[in-house]
């Protein structure tokens, strides 16, 4: 078996076998994730309907990569449920619970975690259970043996465990991130007639295969450029993708490539100063024309200031009326994929670029941290007792 034109033995020698396999297999894992979700559809829908009738706030939470899932999903949840939805990392909830939790509001807390063993994962749920009178928990995780999956809440809790293939062995979350995001989308948008959702998953799977099999060589070439900074831009659900993309390239290169993410409109307000001649900029384009007009305006405005090394576009189909150095398109024409499903596919370029750049820097993508500063499961966080008051 080959991954990205390298044999398993070659990838293993480079310390990249798990990362390569987990990126490569994502389209198949998405299919398994969807099928498993549909197999549990009646149970999931029963829980969803019961909870949504009673709650008036939804919190999407997780740590690190798992927190960024919420940034991509909060708009979808708000549109499809009509309930105020906010993404709050567990790392915020643990230190400032009173800023986000209201004992008078009936709340659904949706927790995302690959292993569920990070110290903040269970600590956040315990605080929610202490501080909220009426709360419901949905846990979406890749590890049925993890502490989060096994957490016994005094409040109603439903756990969705993803297929074991999604539980990445590599330090960097790839398949776990995209599969948990997909599951969150399915939960938000589930209906009695799910033909439309099935078509969205088909689009997503096809986009993933196109990127992996047809565009990886282009990303490998980009990885050979001598850049030391990267900026990822995204709007709406693709803002979450840009945030995760930034982390993915930075952690896979052990911080040798310093990365930043922002929205197109937000980047004008000061952060644009980070761009210099050693910076590559990746534009993750929305496929909504009403959004894309703002994004194209920003690309045209890049003529002001220092010139970056490379302008790279990632889009559903070619974007007209702008000049880019490199275009990475999933299709030659619009396909009908929804923007929130596009946000899942759009993270693959950063995953592949990060893997190749890690190899280029003579790191080991499966465990790129030379000093051990970062690890697969965060360690060393002490959880202190917290007052139950939200004052």
Coordinates of C-alpha atoms in Angstrom, one line a residue, residues 15 48 50 66 80 137 156 165 169 171 187-188 198 212 225 235 250 255-257 274 295 299 304 327 339 377 387:
X15 CA 8.0 8.7 11.1
X48 CA -32.4 15.5 20.1
X50 CA -36.5 15.7 23.7
X66 CA -11.8 19.9 19.4
X80 CA -31.3 24.5 12.2
X137 CA -25.0 16.4 27.7
X156 CA -29.3 13.2 30.9
X165 CA -10.6 4.3 12.5
X169 CA -2.7 7.4 16.6
X171 CA -0.1 13.4 17.7
X187 CA -26.8 16.0 14.6
X188 CA -27.7 19.6 13.9
X198 CA -26.6 11.7 2.1
X212 CA -5.9 13.5 -1.7
X225 CA 9.2 26.7 -0.5
X235 CA -15.4 33.2 6.9
X250 CA 2.2 24.9 13.2
X255 CA 6.5 25.7 15.6
X256 CA 9.1 26.2 12.9
X257 CA 6.3 27.6 10.8
X274 CA 2.2 39.9 10.1
X295 CA -13.3 37.7 0.3
X299 CA -7.6 39.4 -2.1
X304 CA -1.2 47.1 -0.4
X327 CA -5.5 27.5 -7.0
X339 CA -20.9 25.7 2.9
X377 CA -3.1 14.0 25.2
X387 CA -17.1 27.4 43.8

